[in-house]
Coordinates of C-alpha atoms and ligand atoms in Angstrom, one line a residue:
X1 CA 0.0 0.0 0.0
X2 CA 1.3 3.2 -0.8
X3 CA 2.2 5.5 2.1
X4 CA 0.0 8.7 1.9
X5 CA 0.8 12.1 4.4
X6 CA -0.9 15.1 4.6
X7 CA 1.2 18.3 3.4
X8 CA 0.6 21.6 5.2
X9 CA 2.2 22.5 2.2
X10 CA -0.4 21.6 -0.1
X11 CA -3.0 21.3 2.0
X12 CA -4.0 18.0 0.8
X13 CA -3.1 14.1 1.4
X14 CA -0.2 12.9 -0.8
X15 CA 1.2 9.9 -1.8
X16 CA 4.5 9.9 -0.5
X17 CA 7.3 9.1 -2.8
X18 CA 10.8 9.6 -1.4
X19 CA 14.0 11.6 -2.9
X20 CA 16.4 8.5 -2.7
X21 CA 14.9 5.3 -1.2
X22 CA 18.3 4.3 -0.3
X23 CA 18.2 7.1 2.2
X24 CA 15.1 8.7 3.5
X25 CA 15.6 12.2 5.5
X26 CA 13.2 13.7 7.9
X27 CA 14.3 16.7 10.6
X28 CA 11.8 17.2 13.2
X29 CA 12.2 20.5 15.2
X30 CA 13.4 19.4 19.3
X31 CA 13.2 21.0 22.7
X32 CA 14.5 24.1 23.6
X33 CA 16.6 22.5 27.0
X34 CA 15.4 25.0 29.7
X35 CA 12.5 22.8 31.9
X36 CA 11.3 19.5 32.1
X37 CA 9.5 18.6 28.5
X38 CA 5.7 18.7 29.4
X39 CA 2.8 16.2 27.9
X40 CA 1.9 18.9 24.8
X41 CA 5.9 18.7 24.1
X42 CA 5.7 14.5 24.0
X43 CA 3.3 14.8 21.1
X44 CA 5.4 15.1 18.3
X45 CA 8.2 13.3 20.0
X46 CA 5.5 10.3 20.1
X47 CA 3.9 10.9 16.5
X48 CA 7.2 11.2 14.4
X49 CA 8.7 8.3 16.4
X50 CA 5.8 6.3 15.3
X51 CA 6.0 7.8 11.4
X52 CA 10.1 7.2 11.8
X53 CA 9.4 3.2 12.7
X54 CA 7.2 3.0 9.9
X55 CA 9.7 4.6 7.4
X56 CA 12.0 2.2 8.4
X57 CA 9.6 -0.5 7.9
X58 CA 8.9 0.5 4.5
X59 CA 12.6 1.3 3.6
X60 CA 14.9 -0.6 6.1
X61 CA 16.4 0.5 9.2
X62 CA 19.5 1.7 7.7
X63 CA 17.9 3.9 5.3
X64 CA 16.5 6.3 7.2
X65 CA 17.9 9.1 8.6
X66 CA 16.0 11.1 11.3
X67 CA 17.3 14.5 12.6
X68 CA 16.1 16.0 15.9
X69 CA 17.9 19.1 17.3
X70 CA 18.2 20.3 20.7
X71 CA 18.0 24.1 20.9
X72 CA 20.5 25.3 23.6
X73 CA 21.0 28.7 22.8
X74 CA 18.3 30.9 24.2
X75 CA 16.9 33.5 26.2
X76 CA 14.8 30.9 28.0
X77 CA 17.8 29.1 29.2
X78 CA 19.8 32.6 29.8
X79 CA 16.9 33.1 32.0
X80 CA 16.5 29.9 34.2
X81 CA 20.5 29.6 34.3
X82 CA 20.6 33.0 35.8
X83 CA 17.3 31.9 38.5
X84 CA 18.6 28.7 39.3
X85 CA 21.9 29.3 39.8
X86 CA 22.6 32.7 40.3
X87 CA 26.4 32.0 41.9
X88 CA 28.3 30.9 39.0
X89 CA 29.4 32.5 36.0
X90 CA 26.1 32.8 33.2
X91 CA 28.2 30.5 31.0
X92 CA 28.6 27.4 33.6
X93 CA 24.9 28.0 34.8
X94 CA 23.6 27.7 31.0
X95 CA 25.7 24.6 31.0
X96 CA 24.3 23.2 34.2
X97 CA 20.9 23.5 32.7
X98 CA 21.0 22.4 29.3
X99 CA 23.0 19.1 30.5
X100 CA 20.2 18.8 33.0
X101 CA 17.4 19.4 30.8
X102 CA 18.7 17.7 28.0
X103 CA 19.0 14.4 30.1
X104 CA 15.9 14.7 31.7
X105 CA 14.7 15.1 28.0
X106 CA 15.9 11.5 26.7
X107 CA 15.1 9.9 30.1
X108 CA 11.2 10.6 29.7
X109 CA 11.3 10.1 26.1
X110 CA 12.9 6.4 26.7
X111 CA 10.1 5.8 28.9
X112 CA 7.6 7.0 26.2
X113 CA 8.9 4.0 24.0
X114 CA 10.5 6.1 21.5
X115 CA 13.6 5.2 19.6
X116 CA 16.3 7.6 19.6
X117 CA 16.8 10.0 16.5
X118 CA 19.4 9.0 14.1
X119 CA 21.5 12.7 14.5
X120 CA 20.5 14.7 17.6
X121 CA 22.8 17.9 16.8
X122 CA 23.0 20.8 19.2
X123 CA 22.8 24.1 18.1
X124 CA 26.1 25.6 20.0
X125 CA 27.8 22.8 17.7
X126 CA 27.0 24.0 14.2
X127 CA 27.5 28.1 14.6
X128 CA 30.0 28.3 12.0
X129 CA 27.1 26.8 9.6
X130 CA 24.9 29.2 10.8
X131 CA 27.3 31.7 10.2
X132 CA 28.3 30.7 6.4
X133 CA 24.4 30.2 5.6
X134 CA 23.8 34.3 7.1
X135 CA 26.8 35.5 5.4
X136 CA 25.4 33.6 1.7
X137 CA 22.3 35.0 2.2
X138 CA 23.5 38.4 2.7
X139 CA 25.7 38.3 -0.4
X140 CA 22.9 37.1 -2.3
X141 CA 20.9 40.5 -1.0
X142 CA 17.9 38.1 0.8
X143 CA 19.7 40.0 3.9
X144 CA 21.0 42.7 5.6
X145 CA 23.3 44.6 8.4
X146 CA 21.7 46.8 10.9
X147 CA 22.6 47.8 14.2
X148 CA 24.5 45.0 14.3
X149 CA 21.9 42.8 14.0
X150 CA 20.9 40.5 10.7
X151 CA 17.8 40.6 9.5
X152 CA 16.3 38.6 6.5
X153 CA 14.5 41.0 4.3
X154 CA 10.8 39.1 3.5
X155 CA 9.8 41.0 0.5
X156 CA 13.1 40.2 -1.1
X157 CA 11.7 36.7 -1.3
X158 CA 9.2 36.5 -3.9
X159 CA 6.6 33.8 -2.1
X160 CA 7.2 34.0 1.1
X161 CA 4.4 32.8 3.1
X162 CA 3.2 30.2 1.3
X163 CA 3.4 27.3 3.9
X164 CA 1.1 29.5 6.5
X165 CA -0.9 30.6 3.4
X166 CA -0.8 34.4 4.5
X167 CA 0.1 37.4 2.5
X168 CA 2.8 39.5 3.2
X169 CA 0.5 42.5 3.5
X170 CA -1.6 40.2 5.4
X171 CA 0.7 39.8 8.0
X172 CA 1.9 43.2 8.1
X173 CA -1.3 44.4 8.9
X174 CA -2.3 41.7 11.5
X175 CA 1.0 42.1 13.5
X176 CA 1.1 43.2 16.6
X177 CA 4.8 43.2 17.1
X178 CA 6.6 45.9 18.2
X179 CA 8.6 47.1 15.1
X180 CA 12.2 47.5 15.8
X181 CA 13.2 51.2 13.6
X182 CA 16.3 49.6 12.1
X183 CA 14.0 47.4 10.2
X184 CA 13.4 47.5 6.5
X185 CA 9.9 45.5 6.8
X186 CA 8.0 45.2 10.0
X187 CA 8.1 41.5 9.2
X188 CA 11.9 41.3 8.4
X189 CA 13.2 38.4 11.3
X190 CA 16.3 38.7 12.9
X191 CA 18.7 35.4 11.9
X192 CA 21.8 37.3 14.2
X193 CA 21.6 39.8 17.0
X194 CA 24.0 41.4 19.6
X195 CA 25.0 39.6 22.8
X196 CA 24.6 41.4 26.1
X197 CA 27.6 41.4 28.1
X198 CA 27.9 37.6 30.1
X199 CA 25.5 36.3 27.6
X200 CA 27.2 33.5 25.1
X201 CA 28.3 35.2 22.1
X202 CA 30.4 33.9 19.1
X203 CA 32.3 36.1 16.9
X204 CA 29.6 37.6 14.0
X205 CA 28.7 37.2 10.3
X206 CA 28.3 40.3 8.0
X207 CA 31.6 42.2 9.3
X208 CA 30.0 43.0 12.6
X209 CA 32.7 43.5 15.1
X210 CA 30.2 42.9 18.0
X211 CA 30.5 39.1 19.1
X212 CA 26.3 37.5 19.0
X213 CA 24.2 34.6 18.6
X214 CA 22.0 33.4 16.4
X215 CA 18.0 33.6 16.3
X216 CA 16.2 30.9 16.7
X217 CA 15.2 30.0 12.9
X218 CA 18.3 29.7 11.2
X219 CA 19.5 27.0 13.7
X220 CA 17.0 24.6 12.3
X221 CA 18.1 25.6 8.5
X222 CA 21.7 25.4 9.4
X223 CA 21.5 22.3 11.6
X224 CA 19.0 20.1 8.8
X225 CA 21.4 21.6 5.9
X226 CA 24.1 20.1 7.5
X227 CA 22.7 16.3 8.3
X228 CA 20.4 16.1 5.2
X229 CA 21.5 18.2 2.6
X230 CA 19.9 21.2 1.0
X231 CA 17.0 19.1 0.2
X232 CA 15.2 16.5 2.1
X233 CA 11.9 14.7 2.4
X234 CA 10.3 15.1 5.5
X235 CA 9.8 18.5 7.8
X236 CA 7.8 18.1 11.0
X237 CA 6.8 19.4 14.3
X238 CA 3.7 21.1 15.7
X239 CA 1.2 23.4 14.4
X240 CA 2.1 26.4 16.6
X241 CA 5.2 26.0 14.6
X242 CA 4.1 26.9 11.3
X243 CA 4.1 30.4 11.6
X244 CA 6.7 31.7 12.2
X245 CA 9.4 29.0 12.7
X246 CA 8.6 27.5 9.7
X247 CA 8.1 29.9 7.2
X248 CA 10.9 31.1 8.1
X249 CA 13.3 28.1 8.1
X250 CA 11.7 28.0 4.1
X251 CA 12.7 31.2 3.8
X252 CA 16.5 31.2 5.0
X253 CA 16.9 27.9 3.1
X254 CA 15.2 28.2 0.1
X255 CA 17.1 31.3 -0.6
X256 CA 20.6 30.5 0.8
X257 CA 20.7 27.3 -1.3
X258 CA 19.2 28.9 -4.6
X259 CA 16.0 26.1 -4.4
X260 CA 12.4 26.2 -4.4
X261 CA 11.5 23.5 -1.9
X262 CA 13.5 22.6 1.8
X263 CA 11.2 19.6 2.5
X264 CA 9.0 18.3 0.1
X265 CA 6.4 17.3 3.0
X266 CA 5.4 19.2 5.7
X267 CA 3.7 17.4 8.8
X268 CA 2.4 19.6 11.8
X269 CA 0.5 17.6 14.7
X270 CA -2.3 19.1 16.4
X271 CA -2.2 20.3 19.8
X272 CA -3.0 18.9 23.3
X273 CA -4.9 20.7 25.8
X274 CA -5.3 19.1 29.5
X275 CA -8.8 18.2 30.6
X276 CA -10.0 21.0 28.4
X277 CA -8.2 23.4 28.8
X278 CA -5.2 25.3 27.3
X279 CA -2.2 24.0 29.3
X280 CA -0.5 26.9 31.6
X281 CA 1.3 27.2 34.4
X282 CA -1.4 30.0 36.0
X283 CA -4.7 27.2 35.6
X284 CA -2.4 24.5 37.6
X285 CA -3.4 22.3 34.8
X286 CA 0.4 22.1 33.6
X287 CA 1.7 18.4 33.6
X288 CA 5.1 17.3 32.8
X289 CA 6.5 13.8 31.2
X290 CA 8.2 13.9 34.7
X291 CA 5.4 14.5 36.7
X292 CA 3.2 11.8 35.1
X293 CA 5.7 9.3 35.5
X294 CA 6.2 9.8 39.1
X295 CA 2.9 10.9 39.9
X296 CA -0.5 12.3 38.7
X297 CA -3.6 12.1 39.9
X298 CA -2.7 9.6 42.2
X299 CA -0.7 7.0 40.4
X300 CA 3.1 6.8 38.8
X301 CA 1.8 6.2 35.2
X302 CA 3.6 3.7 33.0
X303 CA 5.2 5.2 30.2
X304 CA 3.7 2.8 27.5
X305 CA 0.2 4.2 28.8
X306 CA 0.9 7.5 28.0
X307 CA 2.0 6.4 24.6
X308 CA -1.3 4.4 24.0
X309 CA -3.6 7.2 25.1
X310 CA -1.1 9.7 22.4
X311 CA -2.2 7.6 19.9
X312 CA -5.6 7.0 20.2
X313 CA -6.4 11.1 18.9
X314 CA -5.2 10.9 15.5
X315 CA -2.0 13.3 15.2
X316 CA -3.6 16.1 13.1
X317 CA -6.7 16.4 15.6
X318 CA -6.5 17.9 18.7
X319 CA -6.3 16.0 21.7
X320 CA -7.8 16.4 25.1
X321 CA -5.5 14.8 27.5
X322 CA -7.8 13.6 30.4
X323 CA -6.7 11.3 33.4
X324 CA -10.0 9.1 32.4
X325 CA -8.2 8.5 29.1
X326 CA -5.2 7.7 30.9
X327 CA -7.4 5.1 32.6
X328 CA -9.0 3.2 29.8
X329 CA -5.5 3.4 28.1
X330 CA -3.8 2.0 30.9
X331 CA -7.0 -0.4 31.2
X332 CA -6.4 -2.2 28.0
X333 CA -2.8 -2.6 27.6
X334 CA -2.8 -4.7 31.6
X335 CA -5.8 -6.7 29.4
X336 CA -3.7 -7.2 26.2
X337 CA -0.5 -7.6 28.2
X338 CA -2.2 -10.5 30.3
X339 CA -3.5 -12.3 27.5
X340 CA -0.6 -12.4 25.6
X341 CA 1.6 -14.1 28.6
X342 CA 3.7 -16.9 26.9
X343 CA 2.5 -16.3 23.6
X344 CA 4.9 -16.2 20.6
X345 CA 5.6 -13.1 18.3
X346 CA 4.6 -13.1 14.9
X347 CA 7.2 -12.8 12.0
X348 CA 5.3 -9.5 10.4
X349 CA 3.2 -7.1 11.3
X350 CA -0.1 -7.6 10.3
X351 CA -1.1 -6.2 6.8
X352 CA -4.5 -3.9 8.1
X353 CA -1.9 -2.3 11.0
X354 CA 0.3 -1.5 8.4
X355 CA -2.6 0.0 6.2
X356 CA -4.0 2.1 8.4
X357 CA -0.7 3.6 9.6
X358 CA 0.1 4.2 6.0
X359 CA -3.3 6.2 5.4
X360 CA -2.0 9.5 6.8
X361 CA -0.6 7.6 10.0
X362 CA -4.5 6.8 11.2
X363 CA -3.3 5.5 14.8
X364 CA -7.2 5.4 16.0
X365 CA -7.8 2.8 13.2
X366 CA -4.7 1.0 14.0
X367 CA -6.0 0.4 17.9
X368 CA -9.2 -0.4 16.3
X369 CA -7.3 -3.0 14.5
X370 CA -5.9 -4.0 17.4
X371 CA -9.1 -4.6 19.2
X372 CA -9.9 -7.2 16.7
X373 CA -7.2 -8.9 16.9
X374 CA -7.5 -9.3 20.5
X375 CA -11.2 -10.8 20.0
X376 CA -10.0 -12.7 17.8
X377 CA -7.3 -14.4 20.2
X378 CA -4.9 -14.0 17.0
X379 CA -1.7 -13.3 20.1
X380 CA 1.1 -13.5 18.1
X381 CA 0.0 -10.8 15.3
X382 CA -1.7 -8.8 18.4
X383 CA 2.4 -9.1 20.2
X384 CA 4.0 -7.9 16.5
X385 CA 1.9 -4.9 16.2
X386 CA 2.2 -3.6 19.5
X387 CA 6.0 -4.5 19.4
X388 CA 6.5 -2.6 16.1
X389 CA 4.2 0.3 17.6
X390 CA 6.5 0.7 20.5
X391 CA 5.0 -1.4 23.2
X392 CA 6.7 -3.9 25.2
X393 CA 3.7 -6.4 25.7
X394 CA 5.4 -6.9 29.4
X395 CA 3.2 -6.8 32.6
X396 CA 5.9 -5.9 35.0
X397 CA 6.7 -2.5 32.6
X398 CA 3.2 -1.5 32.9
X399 CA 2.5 -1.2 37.1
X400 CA 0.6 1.6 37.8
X401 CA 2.0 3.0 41.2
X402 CA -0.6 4.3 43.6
X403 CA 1.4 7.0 45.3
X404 CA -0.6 7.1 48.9
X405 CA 0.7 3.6 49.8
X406 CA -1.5 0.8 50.4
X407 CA -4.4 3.2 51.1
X408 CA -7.8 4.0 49.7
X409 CA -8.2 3.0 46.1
X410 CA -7.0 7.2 44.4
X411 CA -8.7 7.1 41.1
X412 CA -8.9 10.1 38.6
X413 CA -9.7 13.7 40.2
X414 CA -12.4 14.4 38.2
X415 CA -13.2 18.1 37.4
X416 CA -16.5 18.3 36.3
X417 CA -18.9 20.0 37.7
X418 CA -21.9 17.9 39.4
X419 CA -24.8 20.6 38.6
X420 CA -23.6 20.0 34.7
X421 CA -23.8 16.6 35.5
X422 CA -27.5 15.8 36.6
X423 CA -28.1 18.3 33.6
X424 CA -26.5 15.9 31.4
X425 CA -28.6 13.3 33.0
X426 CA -31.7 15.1 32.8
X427 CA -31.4 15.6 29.1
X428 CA -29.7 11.6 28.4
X429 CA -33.3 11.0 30.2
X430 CA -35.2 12.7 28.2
X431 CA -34.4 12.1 25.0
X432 CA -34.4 8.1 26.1
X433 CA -38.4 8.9 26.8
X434 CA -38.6 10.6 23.5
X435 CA -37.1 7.0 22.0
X436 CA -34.3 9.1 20.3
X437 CA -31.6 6.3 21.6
X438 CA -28.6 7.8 19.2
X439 CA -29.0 11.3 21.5
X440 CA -29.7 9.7 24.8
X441 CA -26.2 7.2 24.0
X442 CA -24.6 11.1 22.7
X443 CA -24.8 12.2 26.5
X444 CA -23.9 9.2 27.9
X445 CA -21.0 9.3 26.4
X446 CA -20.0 13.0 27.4
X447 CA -20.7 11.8 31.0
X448 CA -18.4 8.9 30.4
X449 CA -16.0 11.2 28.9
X450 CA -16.3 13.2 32.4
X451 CA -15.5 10.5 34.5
X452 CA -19.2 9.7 35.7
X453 CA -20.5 6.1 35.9
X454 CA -24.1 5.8 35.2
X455 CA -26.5 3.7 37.2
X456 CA -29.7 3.1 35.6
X457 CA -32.9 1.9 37.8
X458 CA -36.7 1.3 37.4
X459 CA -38.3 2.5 40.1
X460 CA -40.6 0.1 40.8
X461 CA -43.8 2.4 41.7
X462 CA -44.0 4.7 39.2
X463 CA -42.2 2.7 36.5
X464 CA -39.7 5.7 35.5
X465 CA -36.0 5.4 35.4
X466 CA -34.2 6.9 38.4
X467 CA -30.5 7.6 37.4
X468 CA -27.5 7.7 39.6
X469 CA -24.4 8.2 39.8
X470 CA -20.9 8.8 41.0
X471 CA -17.1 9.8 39.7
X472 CA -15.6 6.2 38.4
X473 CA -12.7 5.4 40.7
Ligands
AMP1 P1 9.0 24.1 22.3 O1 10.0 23.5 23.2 O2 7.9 24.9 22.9 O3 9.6 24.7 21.0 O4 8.2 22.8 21.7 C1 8.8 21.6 21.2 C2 7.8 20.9 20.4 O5 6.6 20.6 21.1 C3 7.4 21.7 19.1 O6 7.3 20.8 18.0 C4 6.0 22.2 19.6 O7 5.2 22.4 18.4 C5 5.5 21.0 20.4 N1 4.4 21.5 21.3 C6 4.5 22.4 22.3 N2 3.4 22.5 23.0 C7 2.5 21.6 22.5 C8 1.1 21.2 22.8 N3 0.4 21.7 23.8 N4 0.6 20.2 22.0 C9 1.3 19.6 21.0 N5 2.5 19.9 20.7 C10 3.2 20.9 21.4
ZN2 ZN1 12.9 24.2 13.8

């Protein structure tokens, strides 16, 4: 079966045919190493991990290359070095934390089941790339010197814009930025820009005399250039990063190298909110991979069971991350796993798996593959498809930890709100009397969703349902 992906690009599905078979490239943009990597961050990590296994698959392991940079030059990390350890010098702090962060990083992401990127290149290791590519580009007039910064000059670029699909004068009128005067264009981005005194700085492109760093976009331009040439197959990372990050990786790229593509496919996953809400720090709803392994809700979760709840939202959708999802997750793989004690592992993966991730990676039609495999008792193809998904099909690597002790039974903390509840109710009522059973099974579902167990009863006088209920455990 062909593989088909859908292109931000083009807006549309494609079939996906690679540059050179004998060596398929794919860069997917990585953490910025300043705090533990949150659930929302996982998402792509989990959804090119599963695209990168299947490329392999398709192509063999040794012909596919997968780039994923760490980012660790930035004012993020300037900041949290200079918070967290405010005695030594800026540059041994910013040290301290990337190491830190960057091992945390791989830690969590082992414990997510996904396989380490072929090339993981750090930005502070490819300046002099970064440099050359700035200093082509300003030959080439795509840039230009001011105030000792670089800026990239948008309107030199004839279609620019066209992975966001917005207009230049689009954009110029909807920004809100604050326009620095030594710009030529209120959109012109900065690809180099002065160092303040203790910051890292490296010795400048353009004939500045001023030692500075590099903005953020060119790192990803310099750093994929570098491990997969000028041109390469597969771009990817998540939607917020479109615009800007993106567009403007095309731009730098496209220009410095005299092409008219960087990637030919552009994948963006959707993004994941927590319980409903937008994740932040100031609605306490902010969960790290850290956090969720050690404790959430209750439990130390099982790595694999995050990655099966990941993959049950298909990537380009977005994805409510609920601890009730965590539970059914987690509820299946201890079934699966417990079935498929002693049994053997089939030699392939089974041809509808494969199908399913090839259309677009469909993961939700791959667990409802899955499923029937399970009813069907067919263990050895069920064991080879979760193997090649990432799952270890072990018991013992799937304990959920309750974390007070040997206590009362901690299920999820639900958050919904009991008066919405009995409304639900009321109206899953309802439309049961009205005999419209699609509606009435509609609501029960958004109570299940909530984490509220139904009881149904007749009451024996009147003959009407009564309804209970409580929070599942
Ligand atoms: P950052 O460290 O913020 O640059 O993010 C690293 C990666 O995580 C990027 O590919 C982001 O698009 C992605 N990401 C960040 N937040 C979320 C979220 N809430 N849901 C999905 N992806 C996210
Ligand atoms: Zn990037």
């Amino acid at each position: 079966m062909t593989l088909t992906l859908y292109n931000t690009l083009s807006r549309k599905k494609e079939a996906f045919e690679p540059l050179d078979a004998a060596n398929v490239r794919m860069y997917v943009c990585g953490p910025t190493v300043y705090d533990f990597a949150h659930i929302g961050n996982a998402r792509p990590v989990i959804v090119f991990d599963v695209l990168f296994r299947l490329l392999r698959h398709r192509y063999g392991p040794d012909h596919v290359t997968y780039v994923r940079n760490i980012t660790d030059v930035d004012d993020k990390i300037n900041a949290r070095a200079t918070t967290d350890y405010p005695a030594l010098p800026l540059n041994e702090a910013i040290r301290k934390v990337t190491e830190k962060t960057e091992a945390q990083f791989r830690d969590d992401m082992h414990a997510l089941g996904a396989l380490d990127p072929t090339v993981e290149p750090r930005a502070t290791e490819h300046i002099d790339q970064m440099r050359a590519m700035i200093d082509r580009l300003i030959a080439n007039e795509f840039a230009y010197v001011a105030e000792d910064h670089v800026l990239f000059h948008v309107s030199a670029m004839a279609d620019y814009g066209k992975l966001s699909g917005r207009s230049l004068d689009e954009m110029i009128a909807g920004s809100r930025v604050e326009v620095a005067p030594f710009k030529r264009d209120p959109m012109d981005f900065v690809l180099w820009k002065p160092s303040k005194s203790g910051e890292p700085s490296w010795a400048s492109p353009g004939g500045i005399e001023t030692p500075g760093r590099p903005g953020w976009h060119i790192e990803c331009s310099a750093m994929s250039a570098e491990h997969l040439g000028d041109l390469f197959d597969i771009h990817g990372g998540g939607v917020d990063l479109v615009f800007p990050h993106h567009e403007n990786e095309i731009a730098q790229s496209r220009c410095a190298h005299g092409t008219d593509a960087m990637a030919r496919v552009w994948l963006h996953n959707g993004f994941l909110q927590v319980e409903g809400e937008k994740m932040s720090k100031s609605l306490g709803n902010f969960v790290t991979v850290h956090e969720l392994l050690t404790g959430w809700q209750g439990y130390a979760w099982p790595g694999e069971a995050l990655r099966f709840n990941m993959l049950r939202t298909h990537y380009r959708k977005p994805l409510d991350w609920t601890c009730v999802g965590l539970e059914e997750a987690h509820k299946t793989l201890w079934e699966w796993y417990g079935d498929l004690e002693g049994s053997e592992t089939a030699a392939g993966v089974p041809g509808p798996v494969l199908d399913a991730l090839s259309n677009d990676l469909n993961t939700p039609k791959v667990i409802a593959e899955l499923h029937k495999l399970h009813c069907a008792g067919h263990w050895e193809h069920l064991r080879a498809a979760l193997q090649f998904l990432g799952f270890s099909c072990e018991r013992r690597n799937i304990e959920r930890v309750r974390q007070d002790g040997a206590g009362s039974d901690v299920g999820c903390a639900s958050t919904a709100d009991p008066a919405e509840v009995e409304t639900l109710i009321a109206a899953r009522n309802a439309a049961r009397k009205a005999k419209d059973f699609s509606e009435a099974d509609r609501f029960r579902g958004e109570l299940e969703a909530m984490g509220v167990v139904l009881m149904d009863a007749k009451d024996p006088k009147t003959g009407e349902f009564v309804t209970t209920w409580e929070f599942a455990r």
